[in-house]
CSV table of C-alpha atoms in Angstrom, one decimal:
chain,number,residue,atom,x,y,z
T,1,UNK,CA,7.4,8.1,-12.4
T,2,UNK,CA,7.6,7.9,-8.3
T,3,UNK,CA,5.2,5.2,-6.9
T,4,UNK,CA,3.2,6.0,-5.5
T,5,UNK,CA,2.3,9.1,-7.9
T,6,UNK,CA,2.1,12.4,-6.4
T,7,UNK,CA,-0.4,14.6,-7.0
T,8,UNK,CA,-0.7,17.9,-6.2
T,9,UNK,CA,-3.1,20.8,-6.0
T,10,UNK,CA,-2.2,24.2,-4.8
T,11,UNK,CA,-4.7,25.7,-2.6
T,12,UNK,CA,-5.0,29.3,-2.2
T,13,UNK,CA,-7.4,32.3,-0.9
T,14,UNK,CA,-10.3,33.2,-3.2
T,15,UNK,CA,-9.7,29.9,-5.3
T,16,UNK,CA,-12.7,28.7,-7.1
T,17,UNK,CA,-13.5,25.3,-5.1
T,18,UNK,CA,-14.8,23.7,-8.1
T,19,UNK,CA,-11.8,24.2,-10.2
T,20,UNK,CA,-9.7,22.1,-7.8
T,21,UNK,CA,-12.9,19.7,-6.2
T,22,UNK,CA,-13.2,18.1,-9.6
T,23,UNK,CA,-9.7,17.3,-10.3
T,24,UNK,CA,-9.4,16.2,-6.6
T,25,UNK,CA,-12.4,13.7,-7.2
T,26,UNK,CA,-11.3,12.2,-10.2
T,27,UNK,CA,-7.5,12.1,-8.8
T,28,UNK,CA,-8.9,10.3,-5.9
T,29,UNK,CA,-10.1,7.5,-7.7
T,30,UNK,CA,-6.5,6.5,-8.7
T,31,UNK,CA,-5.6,3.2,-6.7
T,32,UNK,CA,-2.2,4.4,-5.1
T,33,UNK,CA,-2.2,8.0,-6.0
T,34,UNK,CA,-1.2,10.3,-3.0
T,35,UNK,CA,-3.0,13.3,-3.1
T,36,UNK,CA,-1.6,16.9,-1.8
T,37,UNK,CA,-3.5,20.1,-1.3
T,38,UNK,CA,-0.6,23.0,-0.9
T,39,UNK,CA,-0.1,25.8,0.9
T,40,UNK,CA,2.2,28.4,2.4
T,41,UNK,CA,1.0,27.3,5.7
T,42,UNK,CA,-1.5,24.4,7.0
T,43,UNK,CA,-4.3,26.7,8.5
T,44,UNK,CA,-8.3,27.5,6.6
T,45,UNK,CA,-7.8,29.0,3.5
T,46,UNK,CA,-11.4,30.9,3.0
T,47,UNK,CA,-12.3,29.5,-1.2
T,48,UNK,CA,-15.0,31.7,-2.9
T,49,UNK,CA,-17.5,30.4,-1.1
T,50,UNK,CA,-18.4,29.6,2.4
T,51,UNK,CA,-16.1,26.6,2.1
T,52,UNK,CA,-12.7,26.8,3.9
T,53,UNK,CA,-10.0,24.3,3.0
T,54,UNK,CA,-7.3,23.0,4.6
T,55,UNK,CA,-4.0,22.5,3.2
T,56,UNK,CA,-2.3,18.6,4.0
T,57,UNK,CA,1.2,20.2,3.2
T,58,UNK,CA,3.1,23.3,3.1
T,59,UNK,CA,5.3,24.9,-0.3
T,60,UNK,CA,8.7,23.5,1.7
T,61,UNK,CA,7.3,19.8,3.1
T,62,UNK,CA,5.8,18.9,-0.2
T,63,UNK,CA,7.4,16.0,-2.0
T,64,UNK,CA,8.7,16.6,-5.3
T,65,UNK,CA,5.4,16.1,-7.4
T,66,UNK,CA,4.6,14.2,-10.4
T,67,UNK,CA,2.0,15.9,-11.2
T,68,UNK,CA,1.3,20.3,-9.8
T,69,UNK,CA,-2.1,21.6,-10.9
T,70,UNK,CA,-2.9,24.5,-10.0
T,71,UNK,CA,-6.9,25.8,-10.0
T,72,UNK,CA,-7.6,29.3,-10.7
T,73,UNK,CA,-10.6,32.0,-9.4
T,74,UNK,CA,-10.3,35.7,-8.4
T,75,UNK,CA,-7.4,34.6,-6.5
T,76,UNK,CA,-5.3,33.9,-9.3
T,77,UNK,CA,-5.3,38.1,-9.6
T,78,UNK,CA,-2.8,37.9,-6.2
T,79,UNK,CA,-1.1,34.7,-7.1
T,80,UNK,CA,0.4,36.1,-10.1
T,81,UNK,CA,2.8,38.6,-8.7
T,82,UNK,CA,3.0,35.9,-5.3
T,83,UNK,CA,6.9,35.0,-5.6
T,84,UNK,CA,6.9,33.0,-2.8
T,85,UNK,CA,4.0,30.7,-5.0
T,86,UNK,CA,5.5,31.4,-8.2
T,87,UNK,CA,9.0,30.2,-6.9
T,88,UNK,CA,7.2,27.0,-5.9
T,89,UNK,CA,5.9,26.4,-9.2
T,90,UNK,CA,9.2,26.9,-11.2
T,91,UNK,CA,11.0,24.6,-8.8
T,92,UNK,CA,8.0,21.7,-8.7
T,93,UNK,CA,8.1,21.8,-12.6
T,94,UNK,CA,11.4,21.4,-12.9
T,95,UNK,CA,11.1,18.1,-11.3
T,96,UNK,CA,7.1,17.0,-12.6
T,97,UNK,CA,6.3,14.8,-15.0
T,98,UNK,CA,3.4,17.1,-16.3
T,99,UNK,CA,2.7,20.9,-15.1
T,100,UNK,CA,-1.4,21.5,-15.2
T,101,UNK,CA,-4.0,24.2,-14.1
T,102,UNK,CA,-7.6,24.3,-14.4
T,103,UNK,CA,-9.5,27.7,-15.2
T,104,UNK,CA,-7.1,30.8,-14.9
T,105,UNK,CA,-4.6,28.6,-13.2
T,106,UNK,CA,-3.2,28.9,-16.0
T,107,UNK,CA,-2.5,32.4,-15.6
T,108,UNK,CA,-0.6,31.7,-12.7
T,109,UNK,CA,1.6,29.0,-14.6
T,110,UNK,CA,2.3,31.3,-17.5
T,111,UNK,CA,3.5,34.5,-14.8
T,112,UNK,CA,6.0,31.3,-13.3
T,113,UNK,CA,7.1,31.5,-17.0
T,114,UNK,CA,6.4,27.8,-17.2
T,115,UNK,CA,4.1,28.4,-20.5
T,116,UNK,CA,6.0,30.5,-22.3
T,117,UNK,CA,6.0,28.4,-26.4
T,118,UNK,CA,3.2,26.7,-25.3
T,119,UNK,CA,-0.1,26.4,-25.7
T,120,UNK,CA,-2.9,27.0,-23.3
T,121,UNK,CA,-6.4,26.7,-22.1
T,122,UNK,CA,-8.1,29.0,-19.7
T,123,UNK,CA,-11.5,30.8,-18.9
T,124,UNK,CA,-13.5,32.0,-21.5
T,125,UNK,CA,-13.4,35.4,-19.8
T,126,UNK,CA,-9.2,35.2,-19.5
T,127,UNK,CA,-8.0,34.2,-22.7
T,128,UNK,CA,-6.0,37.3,-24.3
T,129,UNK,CA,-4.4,37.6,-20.9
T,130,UNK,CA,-2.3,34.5,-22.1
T,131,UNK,CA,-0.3,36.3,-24.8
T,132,UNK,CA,1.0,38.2,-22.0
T,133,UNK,CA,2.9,35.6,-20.9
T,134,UNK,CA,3.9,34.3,-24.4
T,135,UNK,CA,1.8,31.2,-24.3
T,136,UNK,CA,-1.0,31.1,-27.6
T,137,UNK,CA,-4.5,31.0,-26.3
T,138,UNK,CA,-6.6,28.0,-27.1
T,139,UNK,CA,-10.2,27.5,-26.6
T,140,UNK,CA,-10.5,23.9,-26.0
T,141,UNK,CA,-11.7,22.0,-22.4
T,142,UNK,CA,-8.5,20.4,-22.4
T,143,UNK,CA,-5.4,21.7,-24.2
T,144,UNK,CA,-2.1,19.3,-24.0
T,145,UNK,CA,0.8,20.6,-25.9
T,146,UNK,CA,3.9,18.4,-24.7
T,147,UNK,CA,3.7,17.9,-20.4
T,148,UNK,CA,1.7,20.8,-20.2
T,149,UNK,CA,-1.8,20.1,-19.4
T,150,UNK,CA,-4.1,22.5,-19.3
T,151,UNK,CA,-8.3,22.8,-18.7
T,152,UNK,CA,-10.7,25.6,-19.7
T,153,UNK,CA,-12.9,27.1,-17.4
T,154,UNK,CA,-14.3,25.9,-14.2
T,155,UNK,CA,-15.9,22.8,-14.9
T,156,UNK,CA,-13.6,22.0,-17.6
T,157,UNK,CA,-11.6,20.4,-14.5
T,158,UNK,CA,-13.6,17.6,-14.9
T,159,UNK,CA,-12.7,16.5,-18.5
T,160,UNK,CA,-9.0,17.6,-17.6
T,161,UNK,CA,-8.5,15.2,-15.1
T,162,UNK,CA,-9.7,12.2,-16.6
T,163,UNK,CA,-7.8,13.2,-19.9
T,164,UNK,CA,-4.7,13.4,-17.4
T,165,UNK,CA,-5.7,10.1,-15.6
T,166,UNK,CA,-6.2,8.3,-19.0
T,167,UNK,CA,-2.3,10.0,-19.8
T,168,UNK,CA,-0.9,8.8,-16.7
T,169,UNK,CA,-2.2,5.7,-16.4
T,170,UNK,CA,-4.4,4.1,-19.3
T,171,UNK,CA,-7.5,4.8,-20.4
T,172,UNK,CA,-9.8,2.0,-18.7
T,173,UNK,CA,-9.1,3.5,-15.8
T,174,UNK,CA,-9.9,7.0,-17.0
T,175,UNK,CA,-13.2,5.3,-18.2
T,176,UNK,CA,-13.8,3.0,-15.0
T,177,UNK,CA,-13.7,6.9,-12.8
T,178,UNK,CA,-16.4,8.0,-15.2
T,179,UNK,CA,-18.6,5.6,-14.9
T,180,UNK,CA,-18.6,5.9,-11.0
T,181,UNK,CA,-18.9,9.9,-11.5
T,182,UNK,CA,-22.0,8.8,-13.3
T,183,UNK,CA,-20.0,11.5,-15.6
T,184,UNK,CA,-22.7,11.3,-18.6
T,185,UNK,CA,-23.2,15.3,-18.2
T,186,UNK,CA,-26.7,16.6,-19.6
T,187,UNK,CA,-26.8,20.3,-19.0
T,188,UNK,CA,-30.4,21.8,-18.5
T,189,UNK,CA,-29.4,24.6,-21.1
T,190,UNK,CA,-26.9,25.4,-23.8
T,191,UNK,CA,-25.5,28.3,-22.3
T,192,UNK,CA,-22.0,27.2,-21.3
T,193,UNK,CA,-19.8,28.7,-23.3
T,194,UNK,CA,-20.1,32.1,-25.2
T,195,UNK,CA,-20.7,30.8,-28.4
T,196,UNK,CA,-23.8,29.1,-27.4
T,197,UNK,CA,-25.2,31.4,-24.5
T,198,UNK,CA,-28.3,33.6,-25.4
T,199,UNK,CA,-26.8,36.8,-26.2
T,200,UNK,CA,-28.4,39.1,-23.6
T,201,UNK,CA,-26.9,36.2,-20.7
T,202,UNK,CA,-23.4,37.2,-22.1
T,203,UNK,CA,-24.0,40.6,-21.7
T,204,UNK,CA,-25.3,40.0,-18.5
T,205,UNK,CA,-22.3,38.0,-17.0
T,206,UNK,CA,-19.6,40.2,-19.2
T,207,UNK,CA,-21.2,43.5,-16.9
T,208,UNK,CA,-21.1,41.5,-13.6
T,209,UNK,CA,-17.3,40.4,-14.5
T,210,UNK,CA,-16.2,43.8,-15.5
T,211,UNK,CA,-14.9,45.0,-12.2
T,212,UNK,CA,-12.9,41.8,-12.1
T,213,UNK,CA,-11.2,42.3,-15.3
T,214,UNK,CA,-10.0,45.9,-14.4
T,215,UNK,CA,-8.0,43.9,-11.6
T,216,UNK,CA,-6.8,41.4,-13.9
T,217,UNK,CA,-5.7,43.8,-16.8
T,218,UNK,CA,-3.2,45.7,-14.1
T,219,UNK,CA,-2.4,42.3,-11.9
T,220,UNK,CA,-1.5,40.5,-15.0
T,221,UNK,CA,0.0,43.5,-16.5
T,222,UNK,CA,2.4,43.8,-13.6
T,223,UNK,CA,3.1,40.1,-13.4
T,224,UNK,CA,4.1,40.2,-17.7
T,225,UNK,CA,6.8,42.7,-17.1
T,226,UNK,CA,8.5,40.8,-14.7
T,227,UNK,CA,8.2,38.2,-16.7
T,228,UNK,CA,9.0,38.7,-20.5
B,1,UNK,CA,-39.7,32.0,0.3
B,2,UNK,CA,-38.1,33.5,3.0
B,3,UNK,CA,-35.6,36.7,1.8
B,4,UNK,CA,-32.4,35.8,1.9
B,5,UNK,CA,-32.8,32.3,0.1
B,6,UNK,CA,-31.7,29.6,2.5
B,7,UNK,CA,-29.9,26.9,0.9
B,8,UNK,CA,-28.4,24.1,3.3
B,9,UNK,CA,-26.5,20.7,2.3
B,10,UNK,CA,-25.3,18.6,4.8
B,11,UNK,CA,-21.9,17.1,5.5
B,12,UNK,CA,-21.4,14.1,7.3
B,13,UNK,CA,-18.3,11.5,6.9
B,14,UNK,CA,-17.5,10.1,4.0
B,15,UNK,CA,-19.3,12.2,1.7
B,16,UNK,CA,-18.8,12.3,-2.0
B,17,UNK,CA,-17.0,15.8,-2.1
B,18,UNK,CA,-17.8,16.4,-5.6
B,19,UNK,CA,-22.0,15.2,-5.0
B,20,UNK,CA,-22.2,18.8,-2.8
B,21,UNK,CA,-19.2,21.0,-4.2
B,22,UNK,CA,-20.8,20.9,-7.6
B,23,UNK,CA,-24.2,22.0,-6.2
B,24,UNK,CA,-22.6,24.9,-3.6
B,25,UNK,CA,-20.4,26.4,-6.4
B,26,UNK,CA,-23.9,26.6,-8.1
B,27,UNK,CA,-26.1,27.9,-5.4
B,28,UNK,CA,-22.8,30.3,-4.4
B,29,UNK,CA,-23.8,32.4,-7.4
B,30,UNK,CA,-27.0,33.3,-6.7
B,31,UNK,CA,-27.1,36.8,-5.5
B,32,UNK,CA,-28.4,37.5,-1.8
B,33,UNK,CA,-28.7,33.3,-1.1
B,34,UNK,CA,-27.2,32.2,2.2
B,35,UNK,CA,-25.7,29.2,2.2
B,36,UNK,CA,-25.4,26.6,5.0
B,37,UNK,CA,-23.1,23.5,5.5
B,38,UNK,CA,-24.8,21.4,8.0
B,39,UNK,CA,-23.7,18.3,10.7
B,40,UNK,CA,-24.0,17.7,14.2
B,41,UNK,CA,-21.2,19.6,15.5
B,42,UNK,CA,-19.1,22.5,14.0
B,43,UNK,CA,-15.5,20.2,13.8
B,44,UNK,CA,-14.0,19.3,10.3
B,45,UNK,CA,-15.6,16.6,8.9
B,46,UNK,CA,-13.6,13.4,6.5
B,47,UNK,CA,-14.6,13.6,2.9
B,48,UNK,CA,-14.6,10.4,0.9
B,49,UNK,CA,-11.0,12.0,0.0
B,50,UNK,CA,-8.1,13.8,1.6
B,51,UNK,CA,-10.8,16.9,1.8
B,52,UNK,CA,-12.0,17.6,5.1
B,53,UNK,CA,-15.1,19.7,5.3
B,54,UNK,CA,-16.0,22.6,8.3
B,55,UNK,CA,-19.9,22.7,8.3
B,56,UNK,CA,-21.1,26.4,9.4
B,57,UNK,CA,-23.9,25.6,11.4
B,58,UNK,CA,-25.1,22.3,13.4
B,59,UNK,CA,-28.5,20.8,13.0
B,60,UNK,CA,-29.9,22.5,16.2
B,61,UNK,CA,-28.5,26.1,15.4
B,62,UNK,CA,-29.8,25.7,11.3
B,63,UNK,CA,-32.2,28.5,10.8
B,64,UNK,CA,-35.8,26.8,8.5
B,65,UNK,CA,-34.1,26.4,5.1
B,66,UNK,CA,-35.8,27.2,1.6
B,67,UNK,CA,-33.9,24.1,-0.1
B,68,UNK,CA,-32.4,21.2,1.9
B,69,UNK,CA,-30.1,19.3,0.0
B,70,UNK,CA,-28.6,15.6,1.1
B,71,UNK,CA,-25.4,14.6,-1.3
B,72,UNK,CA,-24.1,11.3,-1.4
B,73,UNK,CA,-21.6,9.0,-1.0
B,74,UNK,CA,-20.6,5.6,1.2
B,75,UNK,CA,-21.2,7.6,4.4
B,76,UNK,CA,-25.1,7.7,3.3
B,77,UNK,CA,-25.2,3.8,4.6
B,78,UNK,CA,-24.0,5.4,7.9
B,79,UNK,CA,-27.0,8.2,7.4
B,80,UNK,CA,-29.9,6.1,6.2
B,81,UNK,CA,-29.7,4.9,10.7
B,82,UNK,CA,-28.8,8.1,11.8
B,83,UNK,CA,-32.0,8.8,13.7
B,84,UNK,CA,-30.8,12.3,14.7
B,85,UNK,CA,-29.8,12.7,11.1
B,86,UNK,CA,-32.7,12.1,9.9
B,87,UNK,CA,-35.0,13.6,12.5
B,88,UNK,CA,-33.2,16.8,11.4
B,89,UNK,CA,-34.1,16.3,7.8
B,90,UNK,CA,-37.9,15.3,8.5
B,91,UNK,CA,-38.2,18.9,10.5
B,92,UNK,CA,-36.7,20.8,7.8
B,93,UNK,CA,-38.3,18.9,5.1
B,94,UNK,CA,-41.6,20.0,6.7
B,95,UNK,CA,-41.0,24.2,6.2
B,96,UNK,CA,-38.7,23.6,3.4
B,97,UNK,CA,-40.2,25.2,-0.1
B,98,UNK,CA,-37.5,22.0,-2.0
B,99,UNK,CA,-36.3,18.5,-0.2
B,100,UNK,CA,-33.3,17.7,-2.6
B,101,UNK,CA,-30.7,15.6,-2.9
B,102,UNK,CA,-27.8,14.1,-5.4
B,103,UNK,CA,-26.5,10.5,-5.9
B,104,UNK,CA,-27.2,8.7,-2.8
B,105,UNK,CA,-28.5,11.5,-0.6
B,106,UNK,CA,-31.5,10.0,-1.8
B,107,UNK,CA,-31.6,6.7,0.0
B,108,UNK,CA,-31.6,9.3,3.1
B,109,UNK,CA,-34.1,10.8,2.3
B,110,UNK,CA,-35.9,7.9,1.8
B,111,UNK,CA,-35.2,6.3,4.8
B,112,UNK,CA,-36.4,9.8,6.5
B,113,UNK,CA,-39.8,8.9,5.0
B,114,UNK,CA,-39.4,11.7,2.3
B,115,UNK,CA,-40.3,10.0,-1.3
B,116,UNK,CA,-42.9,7.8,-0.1
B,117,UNK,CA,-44.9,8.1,-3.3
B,118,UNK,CA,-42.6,10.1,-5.0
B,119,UNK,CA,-40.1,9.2,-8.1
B,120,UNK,CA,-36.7,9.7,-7.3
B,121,UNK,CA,-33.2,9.9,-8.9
B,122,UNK,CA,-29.8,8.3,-7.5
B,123,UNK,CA,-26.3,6.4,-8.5
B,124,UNK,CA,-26.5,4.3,-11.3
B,125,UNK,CA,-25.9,1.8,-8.9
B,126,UNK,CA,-28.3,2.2,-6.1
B,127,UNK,CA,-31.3,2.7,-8.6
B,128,UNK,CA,-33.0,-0.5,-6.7
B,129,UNK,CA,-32.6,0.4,-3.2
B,130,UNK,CA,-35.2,3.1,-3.7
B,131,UNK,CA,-38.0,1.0,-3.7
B,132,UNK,CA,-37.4,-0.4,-0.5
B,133,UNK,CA,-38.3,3.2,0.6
B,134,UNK,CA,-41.6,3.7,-1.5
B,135,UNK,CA,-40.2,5.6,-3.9
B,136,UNK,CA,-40.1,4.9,-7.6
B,137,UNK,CA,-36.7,4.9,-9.2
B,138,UNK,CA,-36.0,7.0,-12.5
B,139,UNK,CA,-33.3,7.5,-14.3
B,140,UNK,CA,-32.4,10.5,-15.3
B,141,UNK,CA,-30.0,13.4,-14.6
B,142,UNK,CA,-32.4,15.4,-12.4
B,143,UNK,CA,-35.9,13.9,-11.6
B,144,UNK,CA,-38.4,16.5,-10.4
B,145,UNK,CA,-41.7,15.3,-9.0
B,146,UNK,CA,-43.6,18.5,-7.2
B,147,UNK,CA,-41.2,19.4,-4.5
B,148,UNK,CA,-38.8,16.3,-4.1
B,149,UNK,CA,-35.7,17.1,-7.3
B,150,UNK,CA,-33.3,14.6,-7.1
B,151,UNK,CA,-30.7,14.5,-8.9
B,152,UNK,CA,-28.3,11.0,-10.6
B,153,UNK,CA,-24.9,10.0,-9.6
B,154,UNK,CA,-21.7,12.9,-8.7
B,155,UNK,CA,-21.5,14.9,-11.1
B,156,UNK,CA,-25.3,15.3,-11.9
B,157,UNK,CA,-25.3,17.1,-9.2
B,158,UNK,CA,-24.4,20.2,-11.6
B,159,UNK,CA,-27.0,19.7,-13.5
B,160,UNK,CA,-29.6,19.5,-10.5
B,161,UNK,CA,-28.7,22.4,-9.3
B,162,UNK,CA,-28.9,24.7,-12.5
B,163,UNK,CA,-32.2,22.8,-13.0
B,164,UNK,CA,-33.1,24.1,-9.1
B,165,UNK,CA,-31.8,27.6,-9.7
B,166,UNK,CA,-33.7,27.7,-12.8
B,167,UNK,CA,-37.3,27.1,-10.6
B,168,UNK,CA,-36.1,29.2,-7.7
B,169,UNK,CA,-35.3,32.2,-9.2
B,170,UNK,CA,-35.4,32.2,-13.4
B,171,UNK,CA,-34.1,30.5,-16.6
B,172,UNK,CA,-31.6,33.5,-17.1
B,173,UNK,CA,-29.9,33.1,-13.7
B,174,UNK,CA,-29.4,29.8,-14.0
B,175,UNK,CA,-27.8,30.2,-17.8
B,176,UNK,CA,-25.8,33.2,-16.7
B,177,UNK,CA,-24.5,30.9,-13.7
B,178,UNK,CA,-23.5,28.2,-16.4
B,179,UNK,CA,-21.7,30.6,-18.2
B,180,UNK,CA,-19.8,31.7,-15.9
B,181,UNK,CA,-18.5,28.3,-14.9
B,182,UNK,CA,-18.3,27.1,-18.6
B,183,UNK,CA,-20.3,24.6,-18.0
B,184,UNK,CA,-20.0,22.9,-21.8
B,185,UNK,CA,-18.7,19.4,-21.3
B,186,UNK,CA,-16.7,17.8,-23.3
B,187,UNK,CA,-16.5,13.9,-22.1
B,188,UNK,CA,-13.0,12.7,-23.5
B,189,UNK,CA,-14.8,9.3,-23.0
B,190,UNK,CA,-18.1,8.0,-23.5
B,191,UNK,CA,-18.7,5.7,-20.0
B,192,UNK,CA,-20.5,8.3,-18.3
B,193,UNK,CA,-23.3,5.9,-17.7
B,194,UNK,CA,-23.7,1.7,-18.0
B,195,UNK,CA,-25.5,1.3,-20.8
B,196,UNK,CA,-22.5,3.3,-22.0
B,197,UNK,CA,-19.5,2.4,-20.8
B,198,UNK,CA,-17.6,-0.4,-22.7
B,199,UNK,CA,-18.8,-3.5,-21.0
B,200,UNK,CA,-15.0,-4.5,-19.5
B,201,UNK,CA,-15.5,-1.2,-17.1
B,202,UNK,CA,-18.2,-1.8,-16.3
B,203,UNK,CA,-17.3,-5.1,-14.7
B,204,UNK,CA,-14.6,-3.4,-13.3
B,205,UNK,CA,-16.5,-1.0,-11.6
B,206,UNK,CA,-19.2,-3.5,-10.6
B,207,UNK,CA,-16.6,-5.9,-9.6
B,208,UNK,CA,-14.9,-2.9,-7.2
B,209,UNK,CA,-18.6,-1.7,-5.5
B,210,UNK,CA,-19.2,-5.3,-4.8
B,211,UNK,CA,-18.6,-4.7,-1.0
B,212,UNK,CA,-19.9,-1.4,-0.7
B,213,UNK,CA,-23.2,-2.9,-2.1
B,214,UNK,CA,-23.3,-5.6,0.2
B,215,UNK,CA,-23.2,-3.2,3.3
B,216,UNK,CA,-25.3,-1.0,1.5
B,217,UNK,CA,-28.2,-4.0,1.4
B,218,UNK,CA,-27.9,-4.4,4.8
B,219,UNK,CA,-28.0,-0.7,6.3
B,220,UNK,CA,-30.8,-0.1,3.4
B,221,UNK,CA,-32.5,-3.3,4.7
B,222,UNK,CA,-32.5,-2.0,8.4
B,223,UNK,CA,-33.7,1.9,7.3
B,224,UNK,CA,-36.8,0.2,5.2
B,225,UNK,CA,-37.7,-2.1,7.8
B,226,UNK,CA,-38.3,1.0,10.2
B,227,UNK,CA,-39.6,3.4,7.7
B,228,UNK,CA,-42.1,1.1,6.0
């Protein structure tokens, strides 16, 4: 492994902040880590939120990583057939120790055909789209099947990150990061995952994401072909 | 409460990234609620990390929130004697339906004169420095006494603000907003917390805050002595 340890994250429009803010705290707290958020160019990227973010490297000055982790959110639905991104990917992993995504990241990986015989974790809501890119779906927070690394939805960056951090360096110091997250979650509701949301609160969410998945069944369609 | 919902956080340097991303991805979900990132000027702004922030309003250009929200981090021992800071909060406080605020956002708000009387929430390890403001300390993930909810160290900031969403608007919003950022954690480790942790971390982590506490005493010891 390089010292110092490179970490990066890609940034890109529409990601969901949180997928990639969790991670990026956590990495943080790594004595000596060098942190990267990644680009095609170093301008605002708009997130899905009123938070912009700007990139501290571009796809041809980043340094070859140790670690690439790459968040998801709508965005993901355009980074999937993104060659220019995808061609990043496949040329970072050849040279990473571990290849990671958070959320439907791990879409993104799987149309770089990086999980192809692997498994994977991903969004609730994104799952079955794995197949398509011959990876098995796998509905854990973290999923690690050899140097990939991959974290379920959203939030699930969180536990990713320290499993990663525990994996990369030991686990005191995965444990130390948690204890100054105050990471001892206590969720005001059980609703967090479909299996233990109140049924009419998944129906609710499934009709709000609906239009969404009528972009994701074509983009990821599109990206599969080229892929397989 | 005003129609659209008007939900501001500040940013200021050195923020805890994670203490206000958690809350915005929360509040970004609400339908119709507009969503402010406040400091002085409109430039980017340092994060505790190689984030740097771009607030969308300044303090005098911020319409009357609903919910004013303080996160933390080591830049609140910069806040707690930043008399235009806080100023800004005490005017806002006064029209605002919820004064809020996670990890140590709290000691500003305290040293704004905002939880005189009132029990509070705040980093494991700045539970004491509360008193010094009149407020009572509490630990717990979210604390709620009448319009002051507080919420405990980084990454209780989640739960605060699905606790918040849940008395703004309903329990079903705020289960449907969990949902959809799968917000079922899954701890690889247990040392969320001290009484927790395995008692080498926490040394560690004491032994590594040891001189953020000691500037913290002081700037604390300087807000108090004006607020009191």
């Amino acid at each position: 492994m390089s010292s110092p340890l490179q970490i990066g994250l890609l940034v890109f429009p529409r990601v969901t902040q949180l997928d990639f803010t969790g991670p990026l705290q956590v990495f943080s707290a790594v004595p000596g880590a060098k942190l990267h958020l990644i680009w095609k160019r170093i301008e605002p990227v708009p997130s899905d939120s009123i938070l912009t973010l700007t990139p501290t490297t571009t796809f041809a000055d980043c340094p070859q990583l140790d670690v690439i982790c790459v968040p998801g959110g709508g965005g993901t639905d355009d980074l999937v057939n993104d060659t220019e991104a995808l061609d990043f990917l496949r040329e970072q992993a050849e040279g990473a120790k571990y290849v990671t995504s958070v959320c439907t990241g791990s879409l993104v990986l799987g149309a770089a055909g990086l999980l192809r015989g692997y498994r994977a974790a991903t969004h609730w809501s994104a799952m079955e789209f794995l197949r398509q890119f011959g990876a098995t779906p796998t509905k854990t927070r973290v999923c690690v099947d050899r140097n990939r690394i991959t974290g379920g939805g959203v939030t699930a960056g969180i536990d990713f990150a320290l499993t990663l951090v525990s994996i990369l360096v030991d686990r005191t110091m995965a444990e130390a990061i948690q204890l100054r997250l105050e990471y001892n979650p206590a969720p005001p509701f059980s609703s967090g995952s479909p299996e233990t949301a109140p049924a009419e609160v998944l129906a609710l969410v499934k009709e709000r994401i609906a239009p969404n998945q009528v972009r994701r069944i074509e983009a990821v369609g599109r990206a599969a072909a080229r892929v397989i």
